Amino acid sequence: MYALYYQPFACSYAVHIALEKIAQPFELHKVNLNKGEQQSAAFLAINPQGQVPVLQYNGQTLTQAGAILLRLAELHPEAALLPEANSACRNAAIQNLFYISSTLHPTFSLLFYPERTAASARDEVKNNALQKIQRQLVYVEGLLTTQTFCAAEQACAPDYLLLAILNWCRLFQIPLSEFPNIKRFLAAMNALPEVKKAMATEFQAMAA
Ligand SMILES: N[C@@H](CCC(=O)N[C@@H](CS)C(=O)NCC(=O)O)C(=O)O
């Protein structure tokens, strides 16, 4: 049985969607980041980095959204969380997963936690991040020019993470009017059964 430590609509959303796609039993443990629960002794004992997502299974603990998604793809090939190993789009899927987790996500993190970069220059950090995000969105828009999803004909792991992060554009009032491919991507993703299930659960958990 999998256990996922998550915060509704954080990057852990991508792992939650992947677990819905795998369609095996899992349990969810909410970590309320707004209340600072990630810094509680109990949670730090699970992940000393004080961050979600954390996946536990078979007595093992795994952190880092990209790593968890790759591992789930290995453990459940039938769920097609990545394109076939020898397919042309496998490289693109892995490359995009790393781009999203190592480049796009950290830029958004500057908006959530500007004080971690410069406590006395929060606005400057945020403004710089917003400018950087614009350039990164141009890149993502390009990825979605010839296909709906970022690597393959079907949505897979990098798309789940991309969805989780692009959802934050609304939170930070980043307009997407100049990015029609991204808007089409979001609409297609939100129509997927695994996304609908995870979304409904996380909306409920937010309200609780
Ligand atoms: N590199 C980590 C980053 C994880 C991360 O930034 N998680 C955020 C939620 S999206 C978090 O837990 N933030 C709480 C904090 O940093 O205090 C990953 O890709 O999993």
PDB file of C-alpha atoms and ligand atoms in Angstrom:
ATOM      1  CA  MET A   1       0.000   0.000   0.000  1.00  0.00           C
ATOM      2  CA  TYR A   2       1.319   3.441  -0.916  1.00  0.00           C
ATOM      3  CA  ALA A   3       1.134   6.399   1.470  1.00  0.00           C
ATOM      4  CA  LEU A   4       1.487   9.904   0.042  1.00  0.00           C
ATOM      5  CA  TYR A   5       2.242  12.940   2.187  1.00  0.00           C
ATOM      6  CA  TYR A   6       0.810  15.877   0.331  1.00  0.00           C
ATOM      7  CA  GLN A   7      -0.647  19.352   0.461  1.00  0.00           C
ATOM      8  CA  PRO A   8      -3.691  19.985  -1.718  1.00  0.00           C
ATOM      9  CA  PHE A   9      -2.584  21.404  -5.067  1.00  0.00           C
ATOM     10  CA  ALA A  10       1.119  21.533  -4.198  1.00  0.00           C
ATOM     11  CA  CYS A  11       3.599  19.722  -6.466  1.00  0.00           C
ATOM     12  CA  SER A  12       2.490  16.536  -4.681  1.00  0.00           C
ATOM     13  CA  TYR A  13      -0.662  16.794  -6.825  1.00  0.00           C
ATOM     14  CA  ALA A  14       1.363  15.209  -9.670  1.00  0.00           C
ATOM     15  CA  VAL A  15       2.100  12.126  -7.564  1.00  0.00           C
ATOM     16  CA  HIS A  16      -1.515  11.929  -6.419  1.00  0.00           C
ATOM     17  CA  ILE A  17      -2.648  11.921 -10.074  1.00  0.00           C
ATOM     18  CA  ALA A  18      -0.097   9.203 -10.893  1.00  0.00           C
ATOM     19  CA  LEU A  19      -1.425   7.058  -8.015  1.00  0.00           C
ATOM     20  CA  GLU A  20      -4.961   7.474  -9.365  1.00  0.00           C
ATOM     21  CA  LYS A  21      -3.701   6.354 -12.791  1.00  0.00           C
ATOM     22  CA  ILE A  22      -2.014   3.293 -11.264  1.00  0.00           C
ATOM     23  CA  ALA A  23      -5.361   2.465  -9.647  1.00  0.00           C
ATOM     24  CA  GLN A  24      -3.987   0.529  -6.687  1.00  0.00           C
ATOM     25  CA  PRO A  25      -4.899   1.278  -3.073  1.00  0.00           C
ATOM     26  CA  PHE A  26      -3.150   4.255  -1.499  1.00  0.00           C
ATOM     27  CA  GLU A  27      -3.648   6.465   1.517  1.00  0.00           C
ATOM     28  CA  LEU A  28      -3.213  10.215   1.757  1.00  0.00           C
ATOM     29  CA  HIS A  29      -1.687  12.157   4.647  1.00  0.00           C
ATOM     30  CA  LYS A  30      -2.301  15.876   4.461  1.00  0.00           C
ATOM     31  CA  VAL A  31       0.554  18.134   5.567  1.00  0.00           C
ATOM     32  CA  ASN A  32      -0.794  21.643   6.028  1.00  0.00           C
ATOM     33  CA  LEU A  33       2.014  23.809   4.651  1.00  0.00           C
ATOM     34  CA  ASN A  34       0.068  26.979   5.434  1.00  0.00           C
ATOM     35  CA  LYS A  35       0.182  26.044   9.122  1.00  0.00           C
ATOM     36  CA  GLY A  36       3.873  25.073   8.935  1.00  0.00           C
ATOM     37  CA  GLU A  37       3.206  21.384   9.591  1.00  0.00           C
ATOM     38  CA  GLN A  38       6.163  20.525   7.318  1.00  0.00           C
ATOM     39  CA  GLN A  39       8.411  21.755  10.124  1.00  0.00           C
ATOM     40  CA  SER A  40       6.814  19.602  12.826  1.00  0.00           C
ATOM     41  CA  ALA A  41       9.096  17.066  14.488  1.00  0.00           C
ATOM     42  CA  ALA A  42       6.817  14.273  13.303  1.00  0.00           C
ATOM     43  CA  PHE A  43       7.053  15.291   9.652  1.00  0.00           C
ATOM     44  CA  LEU A  44      10.774  16.133   9.743  1.00  0.00           C
ATOM     45  CA  ALA A  45      11.342  12.590  10.984  1.00  0.00           C
ATOM     46  CA  ILE A  46       9.773  11.418   7.722  1.00  0.00           C
ATOM     47  CA  ASN A  47      11.410  13.990   5.433  1.00  0.00           C
ATOM     48  CA  PRO A  48      14.204  16.091   6.976  1.00  0.00           C
ATOM     49  CA  GLN A  49      13.871  18.466   3.984  1.00  0.00           C
ATOM     50  CA  GLY A  50      10.483  19.524   5.354  1.00  0.00           C
ATOM     51  CA  GLN A  51       8.731  19.281   2.004  1.00  0.00           C
ATOM     52  CA  VAL A  52       6.057  17.305   0.212  1.00  0.00           C
ATOM     53  CA  PRO A  53       5.710  15.034  -1.680  1.00  0.00           C
ATOM     54  CA  VAL A  54       6.827  12.005   0.278  1.00  0.00           C
ATOM     55  CA  LEU A  55       5.894   8.520  -0.859  1.00  0.00           C
ATOM     56  CA  GLN A  56       6.153   5.545   1.463  1.00  0.00           C
ATOM     57  CA  TYR A  57       5.789   1.937   0.409  1.00  0.00           C
ATOM     58  CA  ASN A  58       7.201  -1.429   1.531  1.00  0.00           C
ATOM     59  CA  GLY A  59       8.967   0.270   4.428  1.00  0.00           C
ATOM     60  CA  GLN A  60      10.755   2.686   2.074  1.00  0.00           C
ATOM     61  CA  THR A  61      10.548   6.461   1.930  1.00  0.00           C
ATOM     62  CA  LEU A  62      11.047   8.391  -1.302  1.00  0.00           C
ATOM     63  CA  THR A  63      11.089  12.163  -1.771  1.00  0.00           C
ATOM     64  CA  GLN A  64      11.416  14.489  -4.809  1.00  0.00           C
ATOM     65  CA  ALA A  65       8.434  14.622  -7.138  1.00  0.00           C
ATOM     66  CA  GLY A  66      10.448  13.723 -10.253  1.00  0.00           C
ATOM     67  CA  ALA A  67      12.123  10.747  -8.574  1.00  0.00           C
ATOM     68  CA  ILE A  68       8.815   9.460  -7.216  1.00  0.00           C
ATOM     69  CA  LEU A  69       7.182   9.706 -10.648  1.00  0.00           C
ATOM     70  CA  LEU A  70      10.091   7.874 -12.307  1.00  0.00           C
ATOM     71  CA  ARG A  71       9.981   5.128  -9.669  1.00  0.00           C
ATOM     72  CA  LEU A  72       6.214   4.703 -10.002  1.00  0.00           C
ATOM     73  CA  ALA A  73       6.663   4.467 -13.772  1.00  0.00           C
ATOM     74  CA  GLU A  74       9.200   1.662 -13.252  1.00  0.00           C
ATOM     75  CA  LEU A  75       7.051  -0.178 -10.727  1.00  0.00           C
ATOM     76  CA  HIS A  76       3.859   0.051 -12.806  1.00  0.00           C
ATOM     77  CA  PRO A  77       4.697  -0.149 -16.516  1.00  0.00           C
ATOM     78  CA  GLU A  78       1.051  -1.038 -17.220  1.00  0.00           C
ATOM     79  CA  ALA A  79       0.002   2.484 -16.149  1.00  0.00           C
ATOM     80  CA  ALA A  80       2.165   4.040 -18.906  1.00  0.00           C
ATOM     81  CA  LEU A  81       3.437   6.880 -16.722  1.00  0.00           C
ATOM     82  CA  LEU A  82       6.254   7.169 -19.258  1.00  0.00           C
ATOM     83  CA  PRO A  83       6.306   6.312 -22.964  1.00  0.00           C
ATOM     84  CA  GLU A  84       7.736   2.876 -23.884  1.00  0.00           C
ATOM     85  CA  ALA A  85      11.470   2.558 -23.129  1.00  0.00           C
ATOM     86  CA  ASN A  86      12.459   2.345 -26.791  1.00  0.00           C
ATOM     87  CA  SER A  87       9.967   4.833 -28.158  1.00  0.00           C
ATOM     88  CA  ALA A  88      11.036   8.102 -29.751  1.00  0.00           C
ATOM     89  CA  CYS A  89       9.252  10.195 -27.131  1.00  0.00           C
ATOM     90  CA  ARG A  90      10.832   8.559 -24.052  1.00  0.00           C
ATOM     91  CA  ASN A  91      13.785  10.995 -24.107  1.00  0.00           C
ATOM     92  CA  ALA A  92      11.465  13.978 -24.418  1.00  0.00           C
ATOM     93  CA  ALA A  93       9.359  12.755 -21.492  1.00  0.00           C
ATOM     94  CA  ILE A  94      12.352  12.376 -19.156  1.00  0.00           C
ATOM     95  CA  GLN A  95      13.957  15.614 -20.341  1.00  0.00           C
ATOM     96  CA  ASN A  96      10.732  17.538 -19.759  1.00  0.00           C
ATOM     97  CA  LEU A  97      10.214  15.937 -16.347  1.00  0.00           C
ATOM     98  CA  PHE A  98      13.664  17.179 -15.278  1.00  0.00           C
ATOM     99  CA  TYR A  99      13.097  20.614 -16.848  1.00  0.00           C
ATOM    100  CA  ILE A 100       9.837  21.002 -14.948  1.00  0.00           C
ATOM    101  CA  SER A 101      11.177  19.761 -11.602  1.00  0.00           C
ATOM    102  CA  SER A 102      14.607  21.405 -11.721  1.00  0.00           C
ATOM    103  CA  THR A 103      13.923  24.653 -13.588  1.00  0.00           C
ATOM    104  CA  LEU A 104      10.249  25.627 -13.711  1.00  0.00           C
ATOM    105  CA  HIS A 105       9.307  24.511 -10.187  1.00  0.00           C
ATOM    106  CA  PRO A 106      12.200  26.327  -8.411  1.00  0.00           C
ATOM    107  CA  THR A 107      11.227  29.595 -10.108  1.00  0.00           C
ATOM    108  CA  PHE A 108       7.689  29.320  -8.765  1.00  0.00           C
ATOM    109  CA  SER A 109       9.133  28.454  -5.340  1.00  0.00           C
ATOM    110  CA  LEU A 110      10.634  31.970  -5.307  1.00  0.00           C
ATOM    111  CA  LEU A 111       7.072  33.328  -5.414  1.00  0.00           C
ATOM    112  CA  PHE A 112       5.971  31.121  -2.503  1.00  0.00           C
ATOM    113  CA  TYR A 113       9.042  31.789  -0.359  1.00  0.00           C
ATOM    114  CA  PRO A 114      10.823  35.004  -1.501  1.00  0.00           C
ATOM    115  CA  GLU A 115      12.183  35.550   2.023  1.00  0.00           C
ATOM    116  CA  ARG A 116      14.319  32.423   1.684  1.00  0.00           C
ATOM    117  CA  THR A 117      16.325  34.238  -1.017  1.00  0.00           C
ATOM    118  CA  ALA A 118      16.372  37.731   0.494  1.00  0.00           C
ATOM    119  CA  ALA A 119      14.223  38.565   3.509  1.00  0.00           C
ATOM    120  CA  SER A 120      14.720  42.289   2.967  1.00  0.00           C
ATOM    121  CA  ALA A 121      13.942  42.265  -0.774  1.00  0.00           C
ATOM    122  CA  ARG A 122      10.867  40.094  -1.117  1.00  0.00           C
ATOM    123  CA  ASP A 123       9.257  42.232  -3.824  1.00  0.00           C
ATOM    124  CA  GLU A 124      12.413  42.285  -5.906  1.00  0.00           C
ATOM    125  CA  VAL A 125      12.772  38.508  -5.658  1.00  0.00           C
ATOM    126  CA  LYS A 126       9.134  38.069  -6.673  1.00  0.00           C
ATOM    127  CA  ASN A 127       9.391  40.491  -9.610  1.00  0.00           C
ATOM    128  CA  ASN A 128      12.522  38.780 -10.904  1.00  0.00           C
ATOM    129  CA  ALA A 129      10.811  35.411 -10.571  1.00  0.00           C
ATOM    130  CA  LEU A 130       7.740  36.653 -12.461  1.00  0.00           C
ATOM    131  CA  GLN A 131       9.953  37.822 -15.332  1.00  0.00           C
ATOM    132  CA  LYS A 132      11.779  34.507 -15.391  1.00  0.00           C
ATOM    133  CA  ILE A 133       8.473  32.623 -15.390  1.00  0.00           C
ATOM    134  CA  GLN A 134       7.376  34.577 -18.475  1.00  0.00           C
ATOM    135  CA  ARG A 135      10.468  33.318 -20.340  1.00  0.00           C
ATOM    136  CA  GLN A 136       9.920  29.782 -19.074  1.00  0.00           C
ATOM    137  CA  LEU A 137       6.264  29.858 -20.147  1.00  0.00           C
ATOM    138  CA  VAL A 138       7.401  30.805 -23.668  1.00  0.00           C
ATOM    139  CA  TYR A 139       9.546  27.660 -23.640  1.00  0.00           C
ATOM    140  CA  VAL A 140       6.667  25.503 -22.367  1.00  0.00           C
ATOM    141  CA  GLU A 141       4.325  27.026 -24.956  1.00  0.00           C
ATOM    142  CA  GLY A 142       6.836  25.888 -27.602  1.00  0.00           C
ATOM    143  CA  LEU A 143       6.847  22.333 -26.250  1.00  0.00           C
ATOM    144  CA  LEU A 144       3.090  22.205 -26.764  1.00  0.00           C
ATOM    145  CA  THR A 145       3.096  23.504 -30.358  1.00  0.00           C
ATOM    146  CA  THR A 146       2.767  20.237 -32.217  1.00  0.00           C
ATOM    147  CA  GLN A 147       1.024  18.113 -29.603  1.00  0.00           C
ATOM    148  CA  THR A 148      -1.426  18.529 -26.740  1.00  0.00           C
ATOM    149  CA  PHE A 149       0.841  16.935 -24.118  1.00  0.00           C
ATOM    150  CA  CYS A 150       4.475  17.752 -23.521  1.00  0.00           C
ATOM    151  CA  ALA A 151       6.137  14.561 -24.747  1.00  0.00           C
ATOM    152  CA  ALA A 152       3.753  12.003 -26.187  1.00  0.00           C
ATOM    153  CA  GLU A 153       0.292  11.539 -27.659  1.00  0.00           C
ATOM    154  CA  GLN A 154      -0.955  10.459 -24.228  1.00  0.00           C
ATOM    155  CA  ALA A 155      -0.542  12.406 -20.993  1.00  0.00           C
ATOM    156  CA  CYS A 156       2.203  10.978 -18.792  1.00  0.00           C
ATOM    157  CA  ALA A 157       4.367  11.802 -15.740  1.00  0.00           C
ATOM    158  CA  PRO A 158       5.863  15.141 -16.937  1.00  0.00           C
ATOM    159  CA  ASP A 159       2.388  16.358 -17.842  1.00  0.00           C
ATOM    160  CA  TYR A 160       1.144  15.617 -14.327  1.00  0.00           C
ATOM    161  CA  LEU A 161       3.928  17.715 -12.834  1.00  0.00           C
ATOM    162  CA  LEU A 162       3.468  20.448 -15.426  1.00  0.00           C
ATOM    163  CA  LEU A 163      -0.237  20.638 -14.561  1.00  0.00           C
ATOM    164  CA  ALA A 164       0.485  20.922 -10.827  1.00  0.00           C
ATOM    165  CA  ILE A 165       2.862  23.814 -11.432  1.00  0.00           C
ATOM    166  CA  LEU A 166       0.934  25.665 -14.140  1.00  0.00           C
ATOM    167  CA  ASN A 167      -2.113  25.674 -11.827  1.00  0.00           C
ATOM    168  CA  TRP A 168      -0.155  28.159  -9.700  1.00  0.00           C
ATOM    169  CA  CYS A 169      -0.386  30.750 -12.500  1.00  0.00           C
ATOM    170  CA  ARG A 170      -3.945  31.428 -11.328  1.00  0.00           C
ATOM    171  CA  LEU A 171      -2.812  31.700  -7.698  1.00  0.00           C
ATOM    172  CA  PHE A 172      -0.212  34.326  -8.614  1.00  0.00           C
ATOM    173  CA  GLN A 173      -2.428  36.015 -11.233  1.00  0.00           C
ATOM    174  CA  ILE A 174      -0.066  35.226 -14.077  1.00  0.00           C
ATOM    175  CA  PRO A 175      -2.134  35.704 -17.261  1.00  0.00           C
ATOM    176  CA  LEU A 176      -2.074  32.926 -19.834  1.00  0.00           C
ATOM    177  CA  SER A 177      -3.780  34.908 -22.604  1.00  0.00           C
ATOM    178  CA  GLU A 178      -0.601  34.864 -24.701  1.00  0.00           C
ATOM    179  CA  PHE A 179      -0.205  31.121 -24.281  1.00  0.00           C
ATOM    180  CA  PRO A 180      -3.001  29.347 -26.183  1.00  0.00           C
ATOM    181  CA  ASN A 181      -1.148  26.013 -26.236  1.00  0.00           C
ATOM    182  CA  ILE A 182      -0.798  26.069 -22.453  1.00  0.00           C
ATOM    183  CA  LYS A 183      -4.508  26.856 -22.080  1.00  0.00           C
ATOM    184  CA  ARG A 184      -5.366  23.936 -24.384  1.00  0.00           C
ATOM    185  CA  PHE A 185      -3.015  21.696 -22.370  1.00  0.00           C
ATOM    186  CA  LEU A 186      -4.689  22.651 -19.071  1.00  0.00           C
ATOM    187  CA  ALA A 187      -8.160  21.970 -20.486  1.00  0.00           C
ATOM    188  CA  ALA A 188      -7.065  18.561 -21.830  1.00  0.00           C
ATOM    189  CA  MET A 189      -5.380  17.621 -18.549  1.00  0.00           C
ATOM    190  CA  ASN A 190      -8.347  18.643 -16.412  1.00  0.00           C
ATOM    191  CA  ALA A 191     -10.571  16.360 -18.499  1.00  0.00           C
ATOM    192  CA  LEU A 192      -8.522  13.213 -17.732  1.00  0.00           C
ATOM    193  CA  PRO A 193     -10.223  10.741 -15.327  1.00  0.00           C
ATOM    194  CA  GLU A 194      -7.155  10.436 -13.073  1.00  0.00           C
ATOM    195  CA  VAL A 195      -6.928  14.233 -12.815  1.00  0.00           C
ATOM    196  CA  LYS A 196     -10.654  14.623 -12.096  1.00  0.00           C
ATOM    197  CA  LYS A 197     -10.418  12.099  -9.245  1.00  0.00           C
ATOM    198  CA  ALA A 198      -7.344  13.664  -7.641  1.00  0.00           C
ATOM    199  CA  MET A 199      -8.780  17.167  -8.090  1.00  0.00           C
ATOM    200  CA  ALA A 200     -12.066  16.270  -6.379  1.00  0.00           C
ATOM    201  CA  THR A 201     -10.239  14.705  -3.420  1.00  0.00           C
ATOM    202  CA  GLU A 202      -7.870  17.657  -3.032  1.00  0.00           C
ATOM    203  CA  PHE A 203     -10.681  20.237  -3.225  1.00  0.00           C
ATOM    204  CA  GLN A 204     -12.439  18.345  -0.426  1.00  0.00           C
ATOM    205  CA  ALA A 205      -9.240  18.176   1.615  1.00  0.00           C
ATOM    206  CA  MET A 206      -8.716  21.918   1.155  1.00  0.00           C
ATOM    207  CA  ALA A 207     -12.125  22.648   2.581  1.00  0.00           C
ATOM    208  CA  ALA A 208     -11.645  20.293   5.553  1.00  0.00           C
TER     209      ALA A 208
HETATM  210  N1  LIG B   1      12.656  19.496  -5.075  1.00  0.00           N
HETATM  211  C1  LIG B   1      11.434  19.104  -4.383  1.00  0.00           C
HETATM  212  C2  LIG B   1      10.673  20.361  -4.051  1.00  0.00           C
HETATM  213  C3  LIG B   1       9.449  20.054  -3.242  1.00  0.00           C
HETATM  214  C4  LIG B   1       8.723  21.337  -2.833  1.00  0.00           C
HETATM  215  O1  LIG B   1       9.149  22.458  -3.143  1.00  0.00           O
HETATM  216  N2  LIG B   1       7.591  21.133  -2.148  1.00  0.00           N
HETATM  217  C5  LIG B   1       6.839  22.249  -1.650  1.00  0.00           C
HETATM  218  C6  LIG B   1       5.374  22.133  -2.084  1.00  0.00           C
HETATM  219  S1  LIG B   1       5.209  22.344  -3.851  1.00  0.00           S
HETATM  220  C7  LIG B   1       6.884  22.238  -0.153  1.00  0.00           C
HETATM  221  O2  LIG B   1       6.745  21.211   0.465  1.00  0.00           O
HETATM  222  N3  LIG B   1       7.074  23.419   0.433  1.00  0.00           N
HETATM  223  C8  LIG B   1       7.132  23.601   1.850  1.00  0.00           C
HETATM  224  C9  LIG B   1       8.417  24.250   2.258  1.00  0.00           C
HETATM  225  O3  LIG B   1       9.358  24.328   1.457  1.00  0.00           O
HETATM  226  O4  LIG B   1       8.472  24.686   3.417  1.00  0.00           O
HETATM  227  C10 LIG B   1      10.588  18.204  -5.281  1.00  0.00           C
HETATM  228  O5  LIG B   1      10.678  18.325  -6.514  1.00  0.00           O
HETATM  229  O6  LIG B   1       9.863  17.352  -4.749  1.00  0.00           O
END
